[in-house]
Amino acid sequence: MTTVRGDGRNNQLTGTQAADTLLGLGGSDSLFGLQGEDLLQGGAGSDRLDGGAGSDRMVGGRGDDIYVVNDAGDRVIEGNRFQGIDTVESFISVALSRHVEDLVLQGNRRINGTGNASNNFMMGNGNNNELRGLFGDDRLYGMGGDDRLEGGKGKDILAGGVGNDTYGVDDSGDILLEDPNQGTDTVEAFINFTLTNAFETLVLKGNAVQGTGNSDTNTLTGNAGNNVLNGGAGADNITGNAGNDTLTGGDSRDRDLFFYTTGRAFARADIGVDTITDFVRRTDVIVLSRTTFGISNTFASGDPSQFQSVATDADAGASPARIVFSQATGTLFLNANGTSSGFGSRNTGGSFLILSGVNALDARDFVIQP
């Protein structure tokens, strides 16, 4: 075991293959532990601490220090938040320790970074990274790759860069930065949210209620609540999911698709009763799942056992068709029990969609998917 001390000036200190102690003291020092489980102390000044292989303990002290982390056993120690702006350069997935502000991921591996209670700056590498700021007003930059950015609590700045990036948003003060043609980017919003330019997909999470698209072709997906989804301009794909949702395609000249698929047999709790406010026949399309609604390939040919348009809601309950449209109310029903009165049990059949202002519909207004 070797102890190497600096002289108070700007020193470069290098250890051995064993467990060494490197003490920079004053000055802006560079400490390299090499092999072994080393102790590196920068002291005063803006130091660079690189323990090398092994589980190293690195203490920066005063100044803007840089720590190189390449072992899961490495420990970075900063005494308090008044000792400078400190940076971890990491070749592995890492969570910032207390009082360390910045993180820059290194190399080309798929690794992740997690912040702390400070206002963090975090930057990914060229691979697919996950960056989570946790607390504070953070700045997260994904750079290349398909990255996931979550600022956490606070007013954060999130920039994915090139790639198909996913942004987690939970504060109205969050700022999202994307340039056009940098990939297909998704916002997972825990608050009411409107997509800005260059974002394609919006998924509502938690207790969020409202989601609005932009002028591009968007995919909007609701949560279990009673959502209000508006695609805006562009040909949009809209899925309300559970809850009684209000869905608006947007510009009537665009072909909007409204999806009803749950991956399993129909259950009222999975879908609710939605309202489409601006459905345009021969332009917009209702997409039904064969698995969810129990319909066959003959639906598209107008098979009366699969689809029928009737005058009233009462007529719908006696229809032989599986999917029935009421001209009087613009309501679509799943008729689970055929010509028997009613639609089956409350959870396996009944109304699932209302088309505002629409009094005619046929099989050409649907697309059937698995």
Short mmCIF file of C-alpha atoms in Angstrom, two decimals:
data_model
loop_
_atom_site.label_atom_id
_atom_site.label_comp_id
_atom_site.label_asym_id
_atom_site.label_seq_id
_atom_site.Cartn_x
_atom_site.Cartn_y
_atom_site.Cartn_z
CA MET A 1 0.00 0.00 0.00
CA THR A 2 1.44 3.35 -1.09
CA THR A 3 0.61 6.88 0.04
CA VAL A 4 1.36 9.66 -2.43
CA ARG A 5 0.97 13.34 -1.51
CA GLY A 6 0.88 16.42 -3.65
CA ASP A 7 2.81 19.59 -2.90
CA GLY A 8 -0.04 22.11 -3.00
CA ARG A 9 0.45 22.88 -6.67
CA ASN A 10 -1.21 21.30 -9.72
CA ASN A 11 -0.03 17.70 -9.40
CA GLN A 12 -0.56 14.47 -11.31
CA LEU A 13 -0.42 11.57 -8.86
CA THR A 14 -0.50 7.92 -9.95
CA GLY A 15 -0.90 4.85 -7.78
CA THR A 16 0.22 1.27 -8.23
CA GLN A 17 -1.43 -2.11 -8.74
CA ALA A 18 -2.14 -2.26 -5.00
CA ALA A 19 -4.53 -0.35 -2.73
CA ASP A 20 -3.12 3.19 -2.63
CA THR A 21 -3.86 6.51 -0.95
CA LEU A 22 -3.48 9.59 -3.15
CA LEU A 23 -3.71 13.02 -1.48
CA GLY A 24 -3.85 15.99 -3.82
CA LEU A 25 -3.93 18.68 -1.11
CA GLY A 26 -4.01 22.16 -2.72
CA GLY A 27 -4.01 22.87 -6.44
CA SER A 28 -5.99 21.42 -9.32
CA ASP A 29 -4.76 17.84 -9.27
CA SER A 30 -5.21 14.72 -11.38
CA LEU A 31 -5.28 11.51 -9.33
CA PHE A 32 -5.09 8.06 -10.97
CA GLY A 33 -5.45 5.04 -8.71
CA LEU A 34 -4.91 2.34 -11.35
CA GLN A 35 -5.52 -1.10 -9.79
CA GLY A 36 -6.65 -1.92 -6.27
CA GLU A 37 -9.16 -0.43 -3.87
CA ASP A 38 -7.82 3.10 -3.61
CA LEU A 39 -8.54 6.21 -1.57
CA LEU A 40 -8.31 9.42 -3.58
CA GLN A 41 -8.63 12.82 -1.89
CA GLY A 42 -8.45 15.88 -4.09
CA GLY A 43 -8.35 18.54 -1.38
CA ALA A 44 -8.73 22.18 -2.37
CA GLY A 45 -8.86 23.02 -6.07
CA SER A 46 -10.70 21.62 -9.07
CA ASP A 47 -9.46 18.04 -9.22
CA ARG A 48 -9.88 15.00 -11.47
CA LEU A 49 -10.18 11.70 -9.60
CA ASP A 50 -9.98 8.38 -11.43
CA GLY A 51 -9.68 5.33 -9.22
CA GLY A 52 -9.24 2.89 -12.10
CA ALA A 53 -10.07 -0.77 -11.55
CA GLY A 54 -11.38 -1.81 -8.15
CA SER A 55 -13.83 -0.37 -5.65
CA ASP A 56 -12.41 3.08 -4.97
CA ARG A 57 -13.30 5.84 -2.53
CA MET A 58 -13.02 9.32 -4.05
CA VAL A 59 -13.32 12.55 -2.03
CA GLY A 60 -13.13 15.78 -4.00
CA GLY A 61 -13.18 18.55 -1.43
CA ARG A 62 -13.48 22.21 -2.41
CA GLY A 63 -13.53 23.10 -6.09
CA ASP A 64 -15.26 21.88 -9.24
CA ASP A 65 -14.19 18.25 -9.19
CA ILE A 66 -14.55 15.49 -11.79
CA TYR A 67 -14.95 11.85 -10.77
CA VAL A 68 -14.44 8.93 -13.15
CA VAL A 69 -16.62 5.96 -12.18
CA ASN A 70 -16.13 2.54 -13.77
CA ASP A 71 -16.85 0.09 -10.96
CA ALA A 72 -20.11 -0.55 -9.11
CA GLY A 73 -18.17 -0.36 -5.86
CA ASP A 74 -16.83 3.15 -6.46
CA ARG A 75 -17.93 5.75 -3.90
CA VAL A 76 -18.04 9.48 -4.64
CA ILE A 77 -18.07 11.75 -1.59
CA GLU A 78 -18.71 15.49 -1.50
CA GLY A 79 -18.94 17.12 1.92
CA ASN A 80 -21.57 19.77 1.18
CA ARG A 81 -23.25 21.69 -1.61
CA PHE A 82 -20.99 24.71 -1.23
CA GLN A 83 -17.83 22.91 -2.40
CA GLY A 84 -18.28 23.58 -6.12
CA ILE A 85 -20.06 22.15 -9.16
CA ASP A 86 -18.97 18.53 -9.33
CA THR A 87 -19.26 16.05 -12.19
CA VAL A 88 -19.33 12.28 -12.45
CA GLU A 89 -18.12 10.78 -15.74
CA SER A 90 -19.45 7.24 -15.61
CA PHE A 91 -18.88 4.14 -17.74
CA ILE A 92 -21.55 2.21 -15.79
CA SER A 93 -25.10 2.86 -14.62
CA VAL A 94 -24.89 5.16 -11.63
CA ALA A 95 -26.92 7.21 -9.16
CA LEU A 96 -25.40 10.53 -8.12
CA SER A 97 -24.43 10.78 -4.47
CA ARG A 98 -25.31 13.83 -2.37
CA HIS A 99 -23.97 17.25 -3.36
CA VAL A 100 -22.81 16.07 -6.82
CA GLU A 101 -24.52 18.11 -9.51
CA ASP A 102 -23.60 16.77 -12.94
CA LEU A 103 -23.44 13.40 -14.69
CA VAL A 104 -22.01 12.59 -18.11
CA LEU A 105 -22.33 8.99 -19.31
CA GLN A 106 -19.26 7.69 -21.11
CA GLY A 107 -18.45 4.91 -23.58
CA ASN A 108 -20.91 3.25 -25.93
CA ARG A 109 -22.71 0.80 -23.64
CA ARG A 110 -26.41 0.96 -22.78
CA ILE A 111 -26.22 2.50 -19.29
CA ASN A 112 -28.46 4.69 -17.15
CA GLY A 113 -28.16 7.63 -14.78
CA THR A 114 -30.13 8.82 -11.76
CA GLY A 115 -29.91 12.24 -10.12
CA ASN A 116 -30.38 13.43 -6.56
CA ALA A 117 -31.97 16.35 -4.69
CA SER A 118 -29.73 18.93 -6.41
CA ASN A 119 -30.39 20.73 -9.68
CA ASN A 120 -28.69 18.17 -11.90
CA PHE A 121 -27.23 18.32 -15.38
CA MET A 122 -27.25 14.87 -16.98
CA MET A 123 -26.03 13.81 -20.42
CA GLY A 124 -26.31 10.42 -22.11
CA ASN A 125 -23.90 8.76 -24.50
CA GLY A 126 -24.60 7.48 -28.01
CA ASN A 127 -26.55 4.43 -26.84
CA ASN A 128 -30.05 3.98 -25.39
CA ASN A 129 -29.99 5.63 -21.96
CA GLU A 130 -32.47 6.21 -19.14
CA LEU A 131 -31.95 9.48 -17.28
CA ARG A 132 -33.98 10.26 -14.16
CA GLY A 133 -33.51 13.57 -12.39
CA LEU A 134 -35.63 12.82 -9.31
CA PHE A 135 -35.74 16.15 -7.41
CA GLY A 136 -34.63 19.67 -8.30
CA ASP A 137 -34.82 21.66 -11.51
CA ASP A 138 -32.84 19.34 -13.76
CA ARG A 139 -31.47 19.45 -17.30
CA LEU A 140 -31.42 16.10 -19.07
CA TYR A 141 -29.89 15.56 -22.53
CA GLY A 142 -30.19 12.13 -24.12
CA MET A 143 -27.91 12.77 -27.10
CA GLY A 144 -27.91 9.79 -29.53
CA GLY A 145 -29.93 6.61 -29.08
CA ASP A 146 -33.49 5.86 -28.01
CA ASP A 147 -33.51 7.52 -24.61
CA ARG A 148 -35.94 7.78 -21.72
CA LEU A 149 -35.90 11.09 -19.84
CA GLU A 150 -37.74 11.67 -16.56
CA GLY A 151 -37.08 14.93 -14.78
CA GLY A 152 -39.05 14.04 -11.65
CA LYS A 153 -40.19 16.76 -9.28
CA GLY A 154 -39.25 20.29 -10.25
CA LYS A 155 -39.22 22.33 -13.44
CA ASP A 156 -36.99 20.34 -15.75
CA ILE A 157 -35.52 20.74 -19.22
CA LEU A 158 -35.58 17.52 -21.25
CA ALA A 159 -33.88 17.14 -24.64
CA GLY A 160 -33.75 13.71 -26.24
CA GLY A 161 -31.67 14.45 -29.32
CA VAL A 162 -31.48 12.01 -32.23
CA GLY A 163 -33.45 8.78 -31.76
CA ASN A 164 -36.90 7.62 -30.69
CA ASP A 165 -37.07 9.18 -27.24
CA THR A 166 -39.60 8.96 -24.41
CA TYR A 167 -40.23 11.87 -22.05
CA GLY A 168 -41.85 11.56 -18.63
CA VAL A 169 -43.61 14.83 -17.72
CA ASP A 170 -45.12 15.58 -14.31
CA ASP A 171 -44.80 19.36 -13.91
CA SER A 172 -46.40 22.14 -15.96
CA GLY A 173 -43.06 23.94 -15.82
CA ASP A 174 -41.19 21.17 -17.64
CA ILE A 175 -39.68 22.20 -20.98
CA LEU A 176 -39.28 19.62 -23.76
CA LEU A 177 -36.85 20.19 -26.61
CA GLU A 178 -36.89 18.24 -29.88
CA ASP A 179 -35.91 19.19 -33.40
CA PRO A 180 -37.89 17.88 -36.40
CA ASN A 181 -36.81 14.63 -38.07
CA GLN A 182 -34.91 13.36 -35.04
CA GLY A 183 -37.05 10.24 -34.58
CA THR A 184 -40.51 9.29 -33.32
CA ASP A 185 -40.79 10.79 -29.86
CA THR A 186 -43.27 10.00 -27.09
CA VAL A 187 -44.51 12.04 -24.13
CA GLU A 188 -45.84 10.13 -21.12
CA ALA A 189 -47.75 12.85 -19.26
CA PHE A 190 -48.92 12.73 -15.66
CA ILE A 191 -50.54 16.16 -16.21
CA ASN A 192 -52.83 17.62 -18.86
CA PHE A 193 -50.60 18.09 -21.88
CA THR A 194 -50.47 19.46 -25.43
CA LEU A 195 -47.84 18.13 -27.81
CA THR A 196 -45.51 20.74 -29.22
CA ASN A 197 -43.95 20.49 -32.68
CA ALA A 198 -41.65 17.53 -33.42
CA PHE A 199 -43.42 15.21 -30.95
CA GLU A 200 -45.55 12.40 -32.36
CA THR A 201 -47.03 10.37 -29.50
CA LEU A 202 -48.82 11.26 -26.26
CA VAL A 203 -49.73 8.76 -23.53
CA LEU A 204 -51.67 9.97 -20.49
CA LYS A 205 -50.55 8.50 -17.16
CA GLY A 206 -51.67 8.72 -13.56
CA ASN A 207 -54.49 11.23 -13.04
CA ALA A 208 -53.98 13.23 -16.23
CA VAL A 209 -57.26 14.01 -18.03
CA GLN A 210 -56.66 16.06 -21.18
CA GLY A 211 -54.35 15.36 -24.10
CA THR A 212 -54.02 17.37 -27.30
CA GLY A 213 -52.01 16.71 -30.42
CA ASN A 214 -50.25 19.06 -32.82
CA SER A 215 -50.34 19.52 -36.60
CA ASP A 216 -48.39 16.30 -37.24
CA THR A 217 -49.73 12.76 -37.43
CA ASN A 218 -50.13 11.90 -33.74
CA THR A 219 -50.92 8.85 -31.65
CA LEU A 220 -52.90 9.75 -28.51
CA THR A 221 -53.63 7.20 -25.79
CA GLY A 222 -55.74 7.77 -22.69
CA ASN A 223 -55.57 6.21 -19.25
CA ALA A 224 -58.26 4.73 -16.99
CA GLY A 225 -59.92 8.11 -16.39
CA ASN A 226 -62.56 10.02 -18.33
CA ASN A 227 -60.19 11.59 -20.82
CA VAL A 228 -60.60 14.41 -23.31
CA LEU A 229 -58.36 13.68 -26.31
CA ASN A 230 -58.07 15.99 -29.31
CA GLY A 231 -55.82 15.07 -32.20
CA GLY A 232 -55.69 18.54 -33.72
CA ALA A 233 -54.62 18.83 -37.35
CA GLY A 234 -53.06 15.78 -38.97
CA ALA A 235 -54.22 12.20 -39.47
CA ASP A 236 -54.28 10.89 -35.90
CA ASN A 237 -54.62 7.55 -34.12
CA ILE A 238 -56.66 7.88 -30.92
CA THR A 239 -57.31 5.30 -28.18
CA GLY A 240 -59.34 6.27 -25.14
CA ASN A 241 -58.85 3.05 -23.15
CA ALA A 242 -60.97 2.69 -20.00
CA GLY A 243 -63.29 5.46 -18.84
CA ASN A 244 -65.98 7.48 -20.60
CA ASP A 245 -63.77 9.45 -22.96
CA THR A 246 -64.48 12.38 -25.25
CA LEU A 247 -62.51 12.00 -28.48
CA THR A 248 -61.99 14.58 -31.21
CA GLY A 249 -60.04 13.85 -34.36
CA GLY A 250 -59.48 17.48 -35.24
CA ASP A 251 -59.29 18.77 -38.81
CA SER A 252 -62.19 17.13 -40.69
CA ARG A 253 -60.08 16.78 -43.85
CA ASP A 254 -57.73 14.27 -42.20
CA ARG A 255 -58.29 10.54 -41.81
CA ASP A 256 -58.43 9.89 -38.07
CA LEU A 257 -58.51 6.37 -36.64
CA PHE A 258 -60.26 5.56 -33.36
CA PHE A 259 -59.08 2.30 -31.80
CA TYR A 260 -61.09 -0.12 -29.67
CA THR A 261 -58.91 -3.06 -28.69
CA THR A 262 -58.05 -4.42 -25.25
CA GLY A 263 -56.22 -7.65 -26.02
CA ARG A 264 -59.00 -9.74 -24.48
CA ALA A 265 -62.76 -10.31 -24.69
CA PHE A 266 -65.01 -7.27 -24.22
CA ALA A 267 -65.45 -5.98 -20.70
CA ARG A 268 -67.24 -2.70 -20.03
CA ALA A 269 -64.62 -1.69 -17.47
CA ASP A 270 -61.91 -1.85 -20.16
CA ILE A 271 -63.63 0.58 -22.53
CA GLY A 272 -66.43 2.61 -20.95
CA VAL A 273 -68.77 4.57 -23.21
CA ASP A 274 -66.86 7.05 -25.36
CA THR A 275 -68.07 9.97 -27.46
CA ILE A 276 -66.49 10.95 -30.78
CA THR A 277 -67.40 14.57 -31.37
CA ASP A 278 -66.48 14.99 -35.04
CA PHE A 279 -66.64 11.63 -36.81
CA VAL A 280 -66.69 12.08 -40.61
CA ARG A 281 -67.97 9.14 -42.63
CA ARG A 282 -65.75 7.84 -45.46
CA THR A 283 -62.88 9.81 -43.94
CA ASP A 284 -62.50 8.72 -40.32
CA VAL A 285 -62.42 5.06 -39.29
CA ILE A 286 -63.43 3.08 -36.20
CA VAL A 287 -60.96 0.25 -35.61
CA LEU A 288 -62.45 -2.76 -33.82
CA SER A 289 -60.55 -5.75 -32.46
CA ARG A 290 -61.80 -9.16 -33.54
CA THR A 291 -60.63 -10.55 -30.19
CA THR A 292 -62.35 -7.88 -28.11
CA PHE A 293 -65.70 -7.77 -29.93
CA GLY A 294 -65.99 -11.38 -31.11
CA ILE A 295 -66.56 -10.42 -34.76
CA SER A 296 -65.54 -12.32 -37.89
CA ASN A 297 -63.92 -11.53 -41.23
CA THR A 298 -67.36 -11.28 -42.87
CA PHE A 299 -67.99 -7.97 -41.08
CA ALA A 300 -66.49 -5.95 -43.95
CA SER A 301 -68.82 -7.55 -46.51
CA GLY A 302 -71.91 -6.34 -44.66
CA ASP A 303 -72.82 -9.69 -43.10
CA PRO A 304 -76.06 -8.89 -41.14
CA SER A 305 -74.96 -11.24 -38.37
CA GLN A 306 -71.94 -9.00 -37.82
CA PHE A 307 -73.18 -5.43 -38.38
CA GLN A 308 -76.58 -3.78 -38.66
CA SER A 309 -77.86 -0.22 -38.61
CA VAL A 310 -81.28 0.12 -36.95
CA ALA A 311 -83.68 2.97 -36.24
CA THR A 312 -83.63 3.14 -32.43
CA ASP A 313 -81.81 1.95 -29.34
CA ALA A 314 -84.73 -0.39 -28.61
CA ASP A 315 -84.34 -2.00 -32.04
CA ALA A 316 -80.65 -2.54 -31.36
CA GLY A 317 -81.39 -4.88 -28.45
CA ALA A 318 -83.36 -7.24 -30.72
CA SER A 319 -80.94 -7.17 -33.64
CA PRO A 320 -79.23 -10.40 -34.76
CA ALA A 321 -75.99 -8.50 -35.42
CA ARG A 322 -72.94 -8.46 -33.19
CA ILE A 323 -72.28 -4.72 -33.68
CA VAL A 324 -75.38 -2.53 -33.94
CA PHE A 325 -75.70 1.18 -34.76
CA SER A 326 -78.69 3.23 -33.59
CA GLN A 327 -79.57 5.93 -36.12
CA ALA A 328 -81.62 7.83 -33.55
CA THR A 329 -78.81 8.43 -31.06
CA GLY A 330 -75.62 7.67 -33.01
CA THR A 331 -74.80 4.94 -30.48
CA LEU A 332 -72.84 1.77 -31.19
CA PHE A 333 -73.69 -1.36 -29.21
CA LEU A 334 -72.04 -4.71 -28.72
CA ASN A 335 -74.96 -7.16 -28.85
CA ALA A 336 -73.68 -10.19 -26.94
CA ASN A 337 -76.91 -12.26 -26.98
CA GLY A 338 -78.24 -11.99 -30.55
CA THR A 339 -81.98 -11.63 -31.06
CA SER A 340 -82.77 -12.11 -27.38
CA SER A 341 -83.92 -8.91 -25.73
CA GLY A 342 -81.10 -6.70 -24.44
CA PHE A 343 -77.37 -6.93 -25.04
CA GLY A 344 -76.20 -9.61 -22.61
CA SER A 345 -74.80 -8.93 -19.17
CA ARG A 346 -73.86 -5.36 -18.29
CA ASN A 347 -70.16 -6.16 -18.45
CA THR A 348 -70.17 -8.26 -21.65
CA GLY A 349 -72.34 -6.09 -23.88
CA GLY A 350 -74.14 -2.80 -24.35
CA SER A 351 -73.23 0.65 -25.62
CA PHE A 352 -69.56 1.51 -26.01
CA LEU A 353 -69.44 4.49 -28.38
CA ILE A 354 -71.57 7.52 -29.29
CA LEU A 355 -70.99 9.37 -32.58
CA SER A 356 -72.21 12.93 -32.11
CA GLY A 357 -74.34 14.17 -35.01
CA VAL A 358 -74.04 10.93 -37.00
CA ASN A 359 -77.29 9.20 -38.05
CA ALA A 360 -75.99 6.76 -40.66
CA LEU A 361 -73.17 4.22 -40.59
CA ASP A 362 -72.17 1.07 -42.46
CA ALA A 363 -69.41 -1.53 -42.51
CA ARG A 364 -67.18 0.67 -44.66
CA ASP A 365 -66.71 3.02 -41.69
CA PHE A 366 -64.84 0.27 -39.80
CA VAL A 367 -61.56 -1.58 -39.96
CA ILE A 368 -61.29 -4.97 -38.27
CA GLN A 369 -58.00 -6.00 -36.67
CA PRO A 370 -56.98 -9.10 -34.70
#
